């Protein structure tokens, strides 16, 4: 059953199913995070950068505590920079550098910001 259905129809899930769903949604490596990451990867490999950006945006918006957030946010910035104006990604770059100052990607993002 979809989350939207569970919300729209109270009682559609048992209490245990609701606890399991909540645990999945708050996990740092939930099935939803894995699916979105795989979706982004496949979209990018197939040349659909817009689809990859959308999946990475969902990861950042709905799963800010994901175990691989650093990589996901970096990939969002990287793919978005291929399809958008730099002004649209500046705040994401700043957020990345603030949240992950020791990342191996910081220097690359700083250089991209200076261009």
PDB file of N, CA and C in Angstrom:
ATOM      1  N   UNK A   1       0.851  -1.183   0.000  1.00  0.00           N
ATOM      2  CA  UNK A   1       0.000   0.000   0.000  1.00  0.00           C
ATOM      3  C   UNK A   1       0.891   1.239   0.000  1.00  0.00           C
ATOM      4  N   UNK A   2       0.514   2.222  -0.784  1.00  0.00           N
ATOM      5  CA  UNK A   2       1.307   3.440  -0.909  1.00  0.00           C
ATOM      6  C   UNK A   2       1.106   4.329   0.310  1.00  0.00           C
ATOM      7  N   UNK A   3       2.117   5.129   0.605  1.00  0.00           N
ATOM      8  CA  UNK A   3       2.038   6.053   1.735  1.00  0.00           C
ATOM      9  C   UNK A   3       0.845   6.987   1.580  1.00  0.00           C
ATOM     10  N   UNK A   4       0.613   7.459   0.354  1.00  0.00           N
ATOM     11  CA  UNK A   4      -0.510   8.363   0.113  1.00  0.00           C
ATOM     12  C   UNK A   4      -1.836   7.698   0.466  1.00  0.00           C
ATOM     13  N   UNK A   5      -1.966   6.411   0.137  1.00  0.00           N
ATOM     14  CA  UNK A   5      -3.186   5.674   0.470  1.00  0.00           C
ATOM     15  C   UNK A   5      -3.346   5.541   1.972  1.00  0.00           C
ATOM     16  N   UNK A   6      -2.248   5.278   2.650  1.00  0.00           N
ATOM     17  CA  UNK A   6      -2.299   5.121   4.102  1.00  0.00           C
ATOM     18  C   UNK A   6      -2.729   6.419   4.768  1.00  0.00           C
ATOM     19  N   UNK A   7      -2.265   7.536   4.242  1.00  0.00           N
ATOM     20  CA  UNK A   7      -2.626   8.835   4.809  1.00  0.00           C
ATOM     21  C   UNK A   7      -4.082   9.161   4.487  1.00  0.00           C
ATOM     22  N   UNK A   8      -4.494   8.875   3.246  1.00  0.00           N
ATOM     23  CA  UNK A   8      -5.845   9.202   2.802  1.00  0.00           C
ATOM     24  C   UNK A   8      -6.899   8.313   3.450  1.00  0.00           C
ATOM     25  N   UNK A   9      -6.515   7.102   3.809  1.00  0.00           N
ATOM     26  CA  UNK A   9      -7.478   6.161   4.392  1.00  0.00           C
ATOM     27  C   UNK A   9      -7.000   5.731   5.773  1.00  0.00           C
ATOM     28  N   UNK A  10      -7.328   6.508   6.785  1.00  0.00           N
ATOM     29  CA  UNK A  10      -6.930   6.111   8.145  1.00  0.00           C
ATOM     30  C   UNK A  10      -7.416   4.693   8.452  1.00  0.00           C
ATOM     31  N   UNK A  11      -6.562   3.926   9.059  1.00  0.00           N
ATOM     32  CA  UNK A  11      -6.907   2.550   9.380  1.00  0.00           C
ATOM     33  C   UNK A  11      -6.566   1.574   8.279  1.00  0.00           C
ATOM     34  N   UNK A  12      -6.049   2.071   7.142  1.00  0.00           N
ATOM     35  CA  UNK A  12      -5.701   1.194   6.028  1.00  0.00           C
ATOM     36  C   UNK A  12      -4.523   0.296   6.391  1.00  0.00           C
ATOM     37  N   UNK A  13      -3.692   0.758   7.297  1.00  0.00           N
ATOM     38  CA  UNK A  13      -2.548  -0.027   7.748  1.00  0.00           C
ATOM     39  C   UNK A  13      -2.725  -0.378   9.225  1.00  0.00           C
ATOM     40  N   UNK A  14      -2.227  -1.527   9.591  1.00  0.00           N
ATOM     41  CA  UNK A  14      -2.235  -1.898  11.007  1.00  0.00           C
ATOM     42  C   UNK A  14      -1.219  -1.031  11.743  1.00  0.00           C
ATOM     43  N   UNK A  15      -1.305  -1.047  13.053  1.00  0.00           N
ATOM     44  CA  UNK A  15      -0.345  -0.266  13.842  1.00  0.00           C
ATOM     45  C   UNK A  15       1.084  -0.731  13.563  1.00  0.00           C
ATOM     46  N   UNK A  16       1.290  -2.042  13.419  1.00  0.00           N
ATOM     47  CA  UNK A  16       2.630  -2.561  13.135  1.00  0.00           C
ATOM     48  C   UNK A  16       3.113  -2.106  11.759  1.00  0.00           C
ATOM     49  N   UNK A  17       2.221  -2.129  10.779  1.00  0.00           N
ATOM     50  CA  UNK A  17       2.591  -1.668   9.438  1.00  0.00           C
ATOM     51  C   UNK A  17       2.944  -0.188   9.452  1.00  0.00           C
ATOM     52  N   UNK A  18       2.208   0.602  10.240  1.00  0.00           N
ATOM     53  CA  UNK A  18       2.522   2.030  10.361  1.00  0.00           C
ATOM     54  C   UNK A  18       3.879   2.222  11.032  1.00  0.00           C
ATOM     55  N   UNK A  19       4.173   1.439  12.081  1.00  0.00           N
ATOM     56  CA  UNK A  19       5.490   1.534  12.732  1.00  0.00           C
ATOM     57  C   UNK A  19       6.603   1.146  11.760  1.00  0.00           C
ATOM     58  N   UNK A  20       6.377   0.081  10.978  1.00  0.00           N
ATOM     59  CA  UNK A  20       7.380  -0.354   9.997  1.00  0.00           C
ATOM     60  C   UNK A  20       7.597   0.709   8.929  1.00  0.00           C
ATOM     61  N   UNK A  21       6.508   1.299   8.453  1.00  0.00           N
ATOM     62  CA  UNK A  21       6.602   2.340   7.437  1.00  0.00           C
ATOM     63  C   UNK A  21       7.342   3.555   7.973  1.00  0.00           C
ATOM     64  N   UNK A  22       7.013   3.944   9.198  1.00  0.00           N
ATOM     65  CA  UNK A  22       7.688   5.091   9.812  1.00  0.00           C
ATOM     66  C   UNK A  22       9.180   4.809   9.986  1.00  0.00           C
ATOM     67  N   UNK A  23       9.513   3.587  10.395  1.00  0.00           N
ATOM     68  CA  UNK A  23      10.927   3.219  10.553  1.00  0.00           C
ATOM     69  C   UNK A  23      11.649   3.280   9.213  1.00  0.00           C
ATOM     70  N   UNK A  24      11.006   2.795   8.153  1.00  0.00           N
ATOM     71  CA  UNK A  24      11.611   2.861   6.821  1.00  0.00           C
ATOM     72  C   UNK A  24      11.840   4.297   6.380  1.00  0.00           C
ATOM     73  N   UNK A  25      10.853   5.160   6.627  1.00  0.00           N
ATOM     74  CA  UNK A  25      10.944   6.537   6.173  1.00  0.00           C
ATOM     75  C   UNK A  25      11.960   7.350   6.953  1.00  0.00           C
ATOM     76  N   UNK A  26      12.247   6.964   8.182  1.00  0.00           N
ATOM     77  CA  UNK A  26      13.206   7.721   8.992  1.00  0.00           C
ATOM     78  C   UNK A  26      14.589   7.071   9.030  1.00  0.00           C
ATOM     79  N   UNK A  27      14.729   5.932   8.390  1.00  0.00           N
ATOM     80  CA  UNK A  27      16.011   5.240   8.347  1.00  0.00           C
ATOM     81  C   UNK A  27      17.008   6.041   7.513  1.00  0.00           C
ATOM     82  N   UNK A  28      18.271   5.872   7.820  1.00  0.00           N
ATOM     83  CA  UNK A  28      19.308   6.569   7.040  1.00  0.00           C
ATOM     84  C   UNK A  28      19.621   5.846   5.736  1.00  0.00           C
ATOM     85  N   UNK A  29      19.070   4.662   5.564  1.00  0.00           N
ATOM     86  CA  UNK A  29      19.308   3.906   4.332  1.00  0.00           C
ATOM     87  C   UNK A  29      18.053   3.082   3.992  1.00  0.00           C
ATOM     88  N   UNK A  30      16.909   3.760   3.992  1.00  0.00           N
ATOM     89  CA  UNK A  30      15.629   3.089   3.768  1.00  0.00           C
ATOM     90  C   UNK A  30      15.518   2.582   2.333  1.00  0.00           C
ATOM     91  N   UNK A  31      14.603   1.665   2.085  1.00  0.00           N
ATOM     92  CA  UNK A  31      14.375   1.214   0.709  1.00  0.00           C
ATOM     93  C   UNK A  31      14.027   2.373  -0.229  1.00  0.00           C
ATOM     94  N   UNK A  32      13.315   3.370   0.276  1.00  0.00           N
ATOM     95  CA  UNK A  32      12.962   4.534  -0.540  1.00  0.00           C
ATOM     96  C   UNK A  32      14.219   5.293  -0.982  1.00  0.00           C
ATOM     97  N   UNK A  33      15.173   5.449  -0.082  1.00  0.00           N
ATOM     98  CA  UNK A  33      16.429   6.125  -0.423  1.00  0.00           C
ATOM     99  C   UNK A  33      17.188   5.324  -1.470  1.00  0.00           C
ATOM    100  N   UNK A  34      17.232   4.030  -1.296  1.00  0.00           N
ATOM    101  CA  UNK A  34      17.930   3.171  -2.250  1.00  0.00           C
ATOM    102  C   UNK A  34      17.270   3.258  -3.616  1.00  0.00           C
ATOM    103  N   UNK A  35      15.943   3.234  -3.653  1.00  0.00           N
ATOM    104  CA  UNK A  35      15.213   3.316  -4.924  1.00  0.00           C
ATOM    105  C   UNK A  35      15.455   4.656  -5.619  1.00  0.00           C
ATOM    106  N   UNK A  36      15.385   5.747  -4.860  1.00  0.00           N
ATOM    107  CA  UNK A  36      15.605   7.064  -5.456  1.00  0.00           C
ATOM    108  C   UNK A  36      17.034   7.214  -5.967  1.00  0.00           C
ATOM    109  N   UNK A  37      17.998   6.703  -5.218  1.00  0.00           N
ATOM    110  CA  UNK A  37      19.395   6.770  -5.650  1.00  0.00           C
ATOM    111  C   UNK A  37      19.586   5.973  -6.939  1.00  0.00           C
ATOM    112  N   UNK A  38      19.010   4.788  -6.996  1.00  0.00           N
ATOM    113  CA  UNK A  38      19.107   3.966  -8.205  1.00  0.00           C
ATOM    114  C   UNK A  38      18.403   4.641  -9.375  1.00  0.00           C
ATOM    115  N   UNK A  39      17.264   5.257  -9.112  1.00  0.00           N
ATOM    116  CA  UNK A  39      16.518   5.960 -10.157  1.00  0.00           C
ATOM    117  C   UNK A  39      17.349   7.107 -10.724  1.00  0.00           C
ATOM    118  N   UNK A  40      17.963   7.871  -9.847  1.00  0.00           N
ATOM    119  CA  UNK A  40      18.805   8.982 -10.294  1.00  0.00           C
ATOM    120  C   UNK A  40      19.956   8.476 -11.144  1.00  0.00           C
ATOM    121  N   UNK A  41      20.609   7.417 -10.680  1.00  0.00           N
ATOM    122  CA  UNK A  41      21.731   6.838 -11.410  1.00  0.00           C
ATOM    123  C   UNK A  41      21.297   6.385 -12.809  1.00  0.00           C
ATOM    124  N   UNK A  42      20.188   5.672 -12.879  1.00  0.00           N
ATOM    125  CA  UNK A  42      19.707   5.171 -14.174  1.00  0.00           C
ATOM    126  C   UNK A  42      19.323   6.314 -15.109  1.00  0.00           C
ATOM    127  N   UNK A  43      18.630   7.315 -14.581  1.00  0.00           N
ATOM    128  CA  UNK A  43      18.277   8.465 -15.417  1.00  0.00           C
ATOM    129  C   UNK A  43      19.528   9.122 -15.999  1.00  0.00           C
ATOM    130  N   UNK A  44      20.523   9.295 -15.153  1.00  0.00           N
ATOM    131  CA  UNK A  44      21.746   9.946 -15.634  1.00  0.00           C
ATOM    132  C   UNK A  44      22.448   9.099 -16.684  1.00  0.00           C
ATOM    133  N   UNK A  45      22.563   7.802 -16.434  1.00  0.00           N
ATOM    134  CA  UNK A  45      23.240   6.915 -17.388  1.00  0.00           C
ATOM    135  C   UNK A  45      22.511   6.846 -18.719  1.00  0.00           C
ATOM    136  N   UNK A  46      21.179   7.035 -18.695  1.00  0.00           N
ATOM    137  CA  UNK A  46      20.391   6.999 -19.928  1.00  0.00           C
ATOM    138  C   UNK A  46      20.299   8.372 -20.588  1.00  0.00           C
ATOM    139  N   UNK A  47      20.984   9.369 -20.000  1.00  0.00           N
ATOM    140  CA  UNK A  47      21.022  10.700 -20.603  1.00  0.00           C
ATOM    141  C   UNK A  47      19.863  11.599 -20.216  1.00  0.00           C
ATOM    142  N   UNK A  48      19.023  11.167 -19.287  1.00  0.00           N
ATOM    143  CA  UNK A  48      17.899  11.977 -18.834  1.00  0.00           C
ATOM    144  C   UNK A  48      18.322  12.752 -17.585  1.00  0.00           C
ATOM    145  N   UNK A  49      19.045  13.845 -17.796  1.00  0.00           N
ATOM    146  CA  UNK A  49      19.563  14.616 -16.665  1.00  0.00           C
ATOM    147  C   UNK A  49      18.448  15.243 -15.840  1.00  0.00           C
ATOM    148  N   UNK A  50      17.363  15.622 -16.489  1.00  0.00           N
ATOM    149  CA  UNK A  50      16.234  16.185 -15.756  1.00  0.00           C
ATOM    150  C   UNK A  50      15.649  15.183 -14.772  1.00  0.00           C
ATOM    151  N   UNK A  51      15.554  13.930 -15.193  1.00  0.00           N
ATOM    152  CA  UNK A  51      15.062  12.877 -14.314  1.00  0.00           C
ATOM    153  C   UNK A  51      16.010  12.632 -13.159  1.00  0.00           C
ATOM    154  N   UNK A  52      17.309  12.667 -13.446  1.00  0.00           N
ATOM    155  CA  UNK A  52      18.313  12.480 -12.388  1.00  0.00           C
ATOM    156  C   UNK A  52      18.225  13.620 -11.382  1.00  0.00           C
ATOM    157  N   UNK A  53      18.117  14.848 -11.878  1.00  0.00           N
ATOM    158  CA  UNK A  53      18.010  16.011 -10.989  1.00  0.00           C
ATOM    159  C   UNK A  53      16.775  15.876 -10.101  1.00  0.00           C
ATOM    160  N   UNK A  54      15.648  15.486 -10.682  1.00  0.00           N
ATOM    161  CA  UNK A  54      14.407  15.346  -9.905  1.00  0.00           C
ATOM    162  C   UNK A  54      14.569  14.309  -8.792  1.00  0.00           C
ATOM    163  N   UNK A  55      15.205  13.188  -9.095  1.00  0.00           N
ATOM    164  CA  UNK A  55      15.405  12.151  -8.071  1.00  0.00           C
ATOM    165  C   UNK A  55      16.345  12.649  -6.976  1.00  0.00           C
ATOM    166  N   UNK A  56      17.431  13.320  -7.352  1.00  0.00           N
ATOM    167  CA  UNK A  56      18.352  13.859  -6.343  1.00  0.00           C
ATOM    168  C   UNK A  56      17.670  14.941  -5.504  1.00  0.00           C
ATOM    169  N   UNK A  57      16.805  15.755  -6.124  1.00  0.00           N
ATOM    170  CA  UNK A  57      16.078  16.771  -5.374  1.00  0.00           C
ATOM    171  C   UNK A  57      15.151  16.129  -4.347  1.00  0.00           C
ATOM    172  N   UNK A  58      14.510  15.037  -4.716  1.00  0.00           N
ATOM    173  CA  UNK A  58      13.646  14.333  -3.765  1.00  0.00           C
ATOM    174  C   UNK A  58      14.464  13.768  -2.612  1.00  0.00           C
ATOM    175  N   UNK A  59      15.638  13.245  -2.914  1.00  0.00           N
ATOM    176  CA  UNK A  59      16.503  12.739  -1.846  1.00  0.00           C
ATOM    177  C   UNK A  59      16.857  13.854  -0.870  1.00  0.00           C
ATOM    178  N   UNK A  60      17.225  15.013  -1.399  1.00  0.00           N
ATOM    179  CA  UNK A  60      17.622  16.132  -0.537  1.00  0.00           C
ATOM    180  C   UNK A  60      16.425  16.659   0.259  1.00  0.00           C
ATOM    181  N   UNK A  61      15.277  16.734  -0.366  1.00  0.00           N
ATOM    182  CA  UNK A  61      14.095  17.295   0.293  1.00  0.00           C
ATOM    183  C   UNK A  61      13.493  16.347   1.329  1.00  0.00           C
ATOM    184  N   UNK A  62      13.339  15.085   0.965  1.00  0.00           N
ATOM    185  CA  UNK A  62      12.605  14.155   1.817  1.00  0.00           C
ATOM    186  C   UNK A  62      13.483  13.246   2.681  1.00  0.00           C
ATOM    187  N   UNK A  63      14.772  13.199   2.387  1.00  0.00           N
ATOM    188  CA  UNK A  63      15.670  12.318   3.144  1.00  0.00           C
ATOM    189  C   UNK A  63      16.966  13.039   3.514  1.00  0.00           C
ATOM    190  N   UNK A  64      16.855  14.140   4.269  1.00  0.00           N
ATOM    191  CA  UNK A  64      18.052  14.914   4.612  1.00  0.00           C
ATOM    192  C   UNK A  64      19.003  14.195   5.571  1.00  0.00           C
ATOM    193  N   UNK A  65      18.570  13.076   6.134  1.00  0.00           N
ATOM    194  CA  UNK A  65      19.434  12.328   7.051  1.00  0.00           C
ATOM    195  C   UNK A  65      19.950  11.047   6.422  1.00  0.00           C
ATOM    196  N   UNK A  66      19.860  10.958   5.100  1.00  0.00           N
ATOM    197  CA  UNK A  66      20.322   9.753   4.409  1.00  0.00           C
ATOM    198  C   UNK A  66      21.811   9.533   4.671  1.00  0.00           C
ATOM    199  N   UNK A  67      22.168   8.287   4.793  1.00  0.00           N
ATOM    200  CA  UNK A  67      23.562   7.923   5.054  1.00  0.00           C
ATOM    201  C   UNK A  67      24.484   8.493   3.974  1.00  0.00           C
ATOM    202  N   UNK A  68      24.046   8.488   2.728  1.00  0.00           N
ATOM    203  CA  UNK A  68      24.881   8.957   1.610  1.00  0.00           C
ATOM    204  C   UNK A  68      24.501  10.366   1.167  1.00  0.00           C
ATOM    205  N   UNK A  69      24.034  11.188   2.094  1.00  0.00           N
ATOM    206  CA  UNK A  69      23.593  12.536   1.721  1.00  0.00           C
ATOM    207  C   UNK A  69      24.702  13.338   1.048  1.00  0.00           C
ATOM    208  N   UNK A  70      25.908  13.211   1.529  1.00  0.00           N
ATOM    209  CA  UNK A  70      27.018  13.959   0.924  1.00  0.00           C
ATOM    210  C   UNK A  70      27.113  13.656  -0.571  1.00  0.00           C
ATOM    211  N   UNK A  71      27.115  12.394  -0.922  1.00  0.00           N
ATOM    212  CA  UNK A  71      27.202  11.992  -2.330  1.00  0.00           C
ATOM    213  C   UNK A  71      25.959  12.419  -3.089  1.00  0.00           C
ATOM    214  N   UNK A  72      24.797  12.254  -2.479  1.00  0.00           N
ATOM    215  CA  UNK A  72      23.554  12.630  -3.156  1.00  0.00           C
ATOM    216  C   UNK A  72      23.506  14.127  -3.440  1.00  0.00           C
ATOM    217  N   UNK A  73      23.876  14.941  -2.453  1.00  0.00           N
ATOM    218  CA  UNK A  73      23.862  16.389  -2.642  1.00  0.00           C
ATOM    219  C   UNK A  73      24.902  16.798  -3.674  1.00  0.00           C
ATOM    220  N   UNK A  74      26.065  16.203  -3.628  1.00  0.00           N
ATOM    221  CA  UNK A  74      27.088  16.493  -4.635  1.00  0.00           C
ATOM    222  C   UNK A  74      26.559  16.152  -6.034  1.00  0.00           C
ATOM    223  N   UNK A  75      25.939  14.983  -6.176  1.00  0.00           N
ATOM    224  CA  UNK A  75      25.409  14.591  -7.480  1.00  0.00           C
ATOM    225  C   UNK A  75      24.274  15.500  -7.935  1.00  0.00           C
ATOM    226  N   UNK A  76      23.481  15.999  -7.000  1.00  0.00           N
ATOM    227  CA  UNK A  76      22.449  16.973  -7.356  1.00  0.00           C
ATOM    228  C   UNK A  76      23.098  18.230  -7.929  1.00  0.00           C
ATOM    229  N   UNK A  77      24.095  18.742  -7.251  1.00  0.00           N
ATOM    230  CA  UNK A  77      24.782  19.948  -7.726  1.00  0.00           C
ATOM    231  C   UNK A  77      25.433  19.684  -9.079  1.00  0.00           C
ATOM    232  N   UNK A  78      26.101  18.551  -9.204  1.00  0.00           N
ATOM    233  CA  UNK A  78      26.799  18.215 -10.443  1.00  0.00           C
ATOM    234  C   UNK A  78      25.837  18.103 -11.624  1.00  0.00           C
ATOM    235  N   UNK A  79      24.749  17.356 -11.458  1.00  0.00           N
ATOM    236  CA  UNK A  79      23.816  17.182 -12.571  1.00  0.00           C
ATOM    237  C   UNK A  79      23.026  18.458 -12.843  1.00  0.00           C
ATOM    238  N   UNK A  80      22.656  19.175 -11.791  1.00  0.00           N
ATOM    239  CA  UNK A  80      21.933  20.424 -11.980  1.00  0.00           C
ATOM    240  C   UNK A  80      22.789  21.440 -12.725  1.00  0.00           C
ATOM    241  N   UNK A  81      24.100  21.425 -12.467  1.00  0.00           N
ATOM    242  CA  UNK A  81      24.985  22.377 -13.152  1.00  0.00           C
ATOM    243  C   UNK A  81      25.053  22.119 -14.655  1.00  0.00           C
ATOM    244  N   UNK A  82      24.683  20.939 -15.073  1.00  0.00           N
ATOM    245  CA  UNK A  82      24.684  20.607 -16.500  1.00  0.00           C
ATOM    246  C   UNK A  82      23.417  21.065 -17.214  1.00  0.00           C
ATOM    247  N   UNK A  83      22.367  21.353 -16.448  1.00  0.00           N
ATOM    248  CA  UNK A  83      21.093  21.714 -17.073  1.00  0.00           C
ATOM    249  C   UNK A  83      20.522  23.052 -16.609  1.00  0.00           C
ATOM    250  N   UNK A  84      21.150  23.716 -15.656  1.00  0.00           N
ATOM    251  CA  UNK A  84      20.586  24.948 -15.094  1.00  0.00           C
ATOM    252  C   UNK A  84      21.619  26.066 -15.069  1.00  0.00           C
ATOM    253  N   UNK A  85      21.135  27.249 -14.806  1.00  0.00           N
ATOM    254  CA  UNK A  85      22.010  28.405 -14.645  1.00  0.00           C
ATOM    255  C   UNK A  85      22.718  28.308 -13.294  1.00  0.00           C
ATOM    256  N   UNK A  86      23.926  28.861 -13.206  1.00  0.00           N
ATOM    257  CA  UNK A  86      24.710  28.779 -11.981  1.00  0.00           C
ATOM    258  C   UNK A  86      23.997  29.392 -10.788  1.00  0.00           C
ATOM    259  N   UNK A  87      23.216  30.427 -11.010  1.00  0.00           N
ATOM    260  CA  UNK A  87      22.502  31.065  -9.911  1.00  0.00           C
ATOM    261  C   UNK A  87      21.557  30.117  -9.200  1.00  0.00           C
ATOM    262  N   UNK A  88      21.041  29.158  -9.924  1.00  0.00           N
ATOM    263  CA  UNK A  88      20.109  28.202  -9.332  1.00  0.00           C
ATOM    264  C   UNK A  88      20.810  27.223  -8.392  1.00  0.00           C
ATOM    265  N   UNK A  89      22.106  27.026  -8.569  1.00  0.00           N
ATOM    266  CA  UNK A  89      22.793  26.021  -7.755  1.00  0.00           C
ATOM    267  C   UNK A  89      23.718  26.619  -6.698  1.00  0.00           C
ATOM    268  N   UNK A  90      23.853  27.929  -6.682  1.00  0.00           N
ATOM    269  CA  UNK A  90      24.765  28.568  -5.736  1.00  0.00           C
ATOM    270  C   UNK A  90      24.415  28.234  -4.288  1.00  0.00           C
ATOM    271  N   UNK A  91      23.136  28.287  -3.946  1.00  0.00           N
ATOM    272  CA  UNK A  91      22.752  28.010  -2.557  1.00  0.00           C
ATOM    273  C   UNK A  91      23.002  26.545  -2.202  1.00  0.00           C
ATOM    274  N   UNK A  92      22.858  25.647  -3.162  1.00  0.00           N
ATOM    275  CA  UNK A  92      23.164  24.232  -2.907  1.00  0.00           C
ATOM    276  C   UNK A  92      24.655  24.036  -2.669  1.00  0.00           C
ATOM    277  N   UNK A  93      25.478  24.738  -3.440  1.00  0.00           N
ATOM    278  CA  UNK A  93      26.930  24.651  -3.243  1.00  0.00           C
ATOM    279  C   UNK A  93      27.303  25.142  -1.849  1.00  0.00           C
ATOM    280  N   UNK A  94      26.708  26.264  -1.449  1.00  0.00           N
ATOM    281  CA  UNK A  94      27.001  26.814  -0.127  1.00  0.00           C
ATOM    282  C   UNK A  94      26.552  25.852   0.975  1.00  0.00           C
ATOM    283  N   UNK A  95      25.377  25.253   0.807  1.00  0.00           N
ATOM    284  CA  UNK A  95      24.879  24.284   1.795  1.00  0.00           C
ATOM    285  C   UNK A  95      25.817  23.088   1.879  1.00  0.00           C
ATOM    286  N   UNK A  96      26.274  22.613   0.729  1.00  0.00           N
ATOM    287  CA  UNK A  96      27.176  21.464   0.704  1.00  0.00           C
ATOM    288  C   UNK A  96      28.461  21.790   1.456  1.00  0.00           C
ATOM    289  N   UNK A  97      29.057  22.939   1.158  1.00  0.00           N
ATOM    290  CA  UNK A  97      30.326  23.307   1.792  1.00  0.00           C
ATOM    291  C   UNK A  97      30.160  23.537   3.293  1.00  0.00           C
ATOM    292  N   UNK A  98      28.978  24.006   3.697  1.00  0.00           N
ATOM    293  CA  UNK A  98      28.711  24.193   5.123  1.00  0.00           C
ATOM    294  C   UNK A  98      28.513  22.840   5.817  1.00  0.00           C
ATOM    295  N   UNK A  99      27.739  21.960   5.202  1.00  0.00           N
ATOM    296  CA  UNK A  99      27.414  20.674   5.825  1.00  0.00           C
ATOM    297  C   UNK A  99      28.540  19.650   5.736  1.00  0.00           C
ATOM    298  N   UNK A 100      29.377  19.770   4.703  1.00  0.00           N
ATOM    299  CA  UNK A 100      30.441  18.782   4.479  1.00  0.00           C
ATOM    300  C   UNK A 100      31.785  19.469   4.206  1.00  0.00           C
ATOM    301  N   UNK A 101      32.283  20.257   5.157  1.00  0.00           N
ATOM    302  CA  UNK A 101      33.516  21.030   4.915  1.00  0.00           C
ATOM    303  C   UNK A 101      34.745  20.158   4.664  1.00  0.00           C
ATOM    304  N   UNK A 102      34.735  18.917   5.116  1.00  0.00           N
ATOM    305  CA  UNK A 102      35.890  18.032   4.930  1.00  0.00           C
ATOM    306  C   UNK A 102      35.743  17.123   3.713  1.00  0.00           C
ATOM    307  N   UNK A 103      34.719  17.326   2.922  1.00  0.00           N
ATOM    308  CA  UNK A 103      34.457  16.465   1.774  1.00  0.00           C
ATOM    309  C   UNK A 103      35.547  16.592   0.719  1.00  0.00           C
ATOM    310  N   UNK A 104      35.782  15.504   0.040  1.00  0.00           N
ATOM    311  CA  UNK A 104      36.749  15.521  -1.064  1.00  0.00           C
ATOM    312  C   UNK A 104      36.222  16.327  -2.250  1.00  0.00           C
ATOM    313  N   UNK A 105      34.938  16.673  -2.242  1.00  0.00           N
ATOM    314  CA  UNK A 105      34.333  17.416  -3.348  1.00  0.00           C
ATOM    315  C   UNK A 105      34.375  18.932  -3.155  1.00  0.00           C
ATOM    316  N   UNK A 106      34.767  19.414  -1.971  1.00  0.00           N
ATOM    317  CA  UNK A 106      34.729  20.846  -1.674  1.00  0.00           C
ATOM    318  C   UNK A 106      35.600  21.635  -2.637  1.00  0.00           C
ATOM    319  N   UNK A 107      36.818  21.181  -2.862  1.00  0.00           N
ATOM    320  CA  UNK A 107      37.713  21.924  -3.754  1.00  0.00           C
ATOM    321  C   UNK A 107      37.121  22.029  -5.164  1.00  0.00           C
ATOM    322  N   UNK A 108      36.566  20.959  -5.645  1.00  0.00           N
ATOM    323  CA  UNK A 108      35.952  20.973  -6.977  1.00  0.00           C
ATOM    324  C   UNK A 108      34.797  21.980  -7.034  1.00  0.00           C
ATOM    325  N   UNK A 109      33.973  22.003  -5.984  1.00  0.00           N
ATOM    326  CA  UNK A 109      32.845  22.937  -5.958  1.00  0.00           C
ATOM    327  C   UNK A 109      33.317  24.370  -5.824  1.00  0.00           C
ATOM    328  N   UNK A 110      34.381  24.601  -5.050  1.00  0.00           N
ATOM    329  CA  UNK A 110      34.929  25.956  -4.926  1.00  0.00           C
ATOM    330  C   UNK A 110      35.450  26.449  -6.268  1.00  0.00           C
ATOM    331  N   UNK A 111      36.135  25.572  -7.001  1.00  0.00           N
ATOM    332  CA  UNK A 111      36.635  25.946  -8.317  1.00  0.00           C
ATOM    333  C   UNK A 111      35.488  26.230  -9.283  1.00  0.00           C
ATOM    334  N   UNK A 112      34.453  25.436  -9.212  1.00  0.00           N
ATOM    335  CA  UNK A 112      33.290  25.643 -10.084  1.00  0.00           C
ATOM    336  C   UNK A 112      32.592  26.946  -9.733  1.00  0.00           C
ATOM    337  N   UNK A 113      32.588  27.307  -8.469  1.00  0.00           N
ATOM    338  CA  UNK A 113      31.949  28.533  -8.022  1.00  0.00           C
ATOM    339  C   UNK A 113      32.712  29.752  -8.533  1.00  0.00           C
ATOM    340  N   UNK A 114      34.025  29.656  -8.677  1.00  0.00           N
ATOM    341  CA  UNK A 114      34.840  30.775  -9.106  1.00  0.00           C
ATOM    342  C   UNK A 114      34.753  31.020 -10.604  1.00  0.00           C
ATOM    343  N   UNK A 115      34.215  30.072 -11.339  1.00  0.00           N
ATOM    344  CA  UNK A 115      34.129  30.226 -12.808  1.00  0.00           C
ATOM    345  C   UNK A 115      33.067  31.216 -13.188  1.00  0.00           C
TER     346      UNK A 115
END
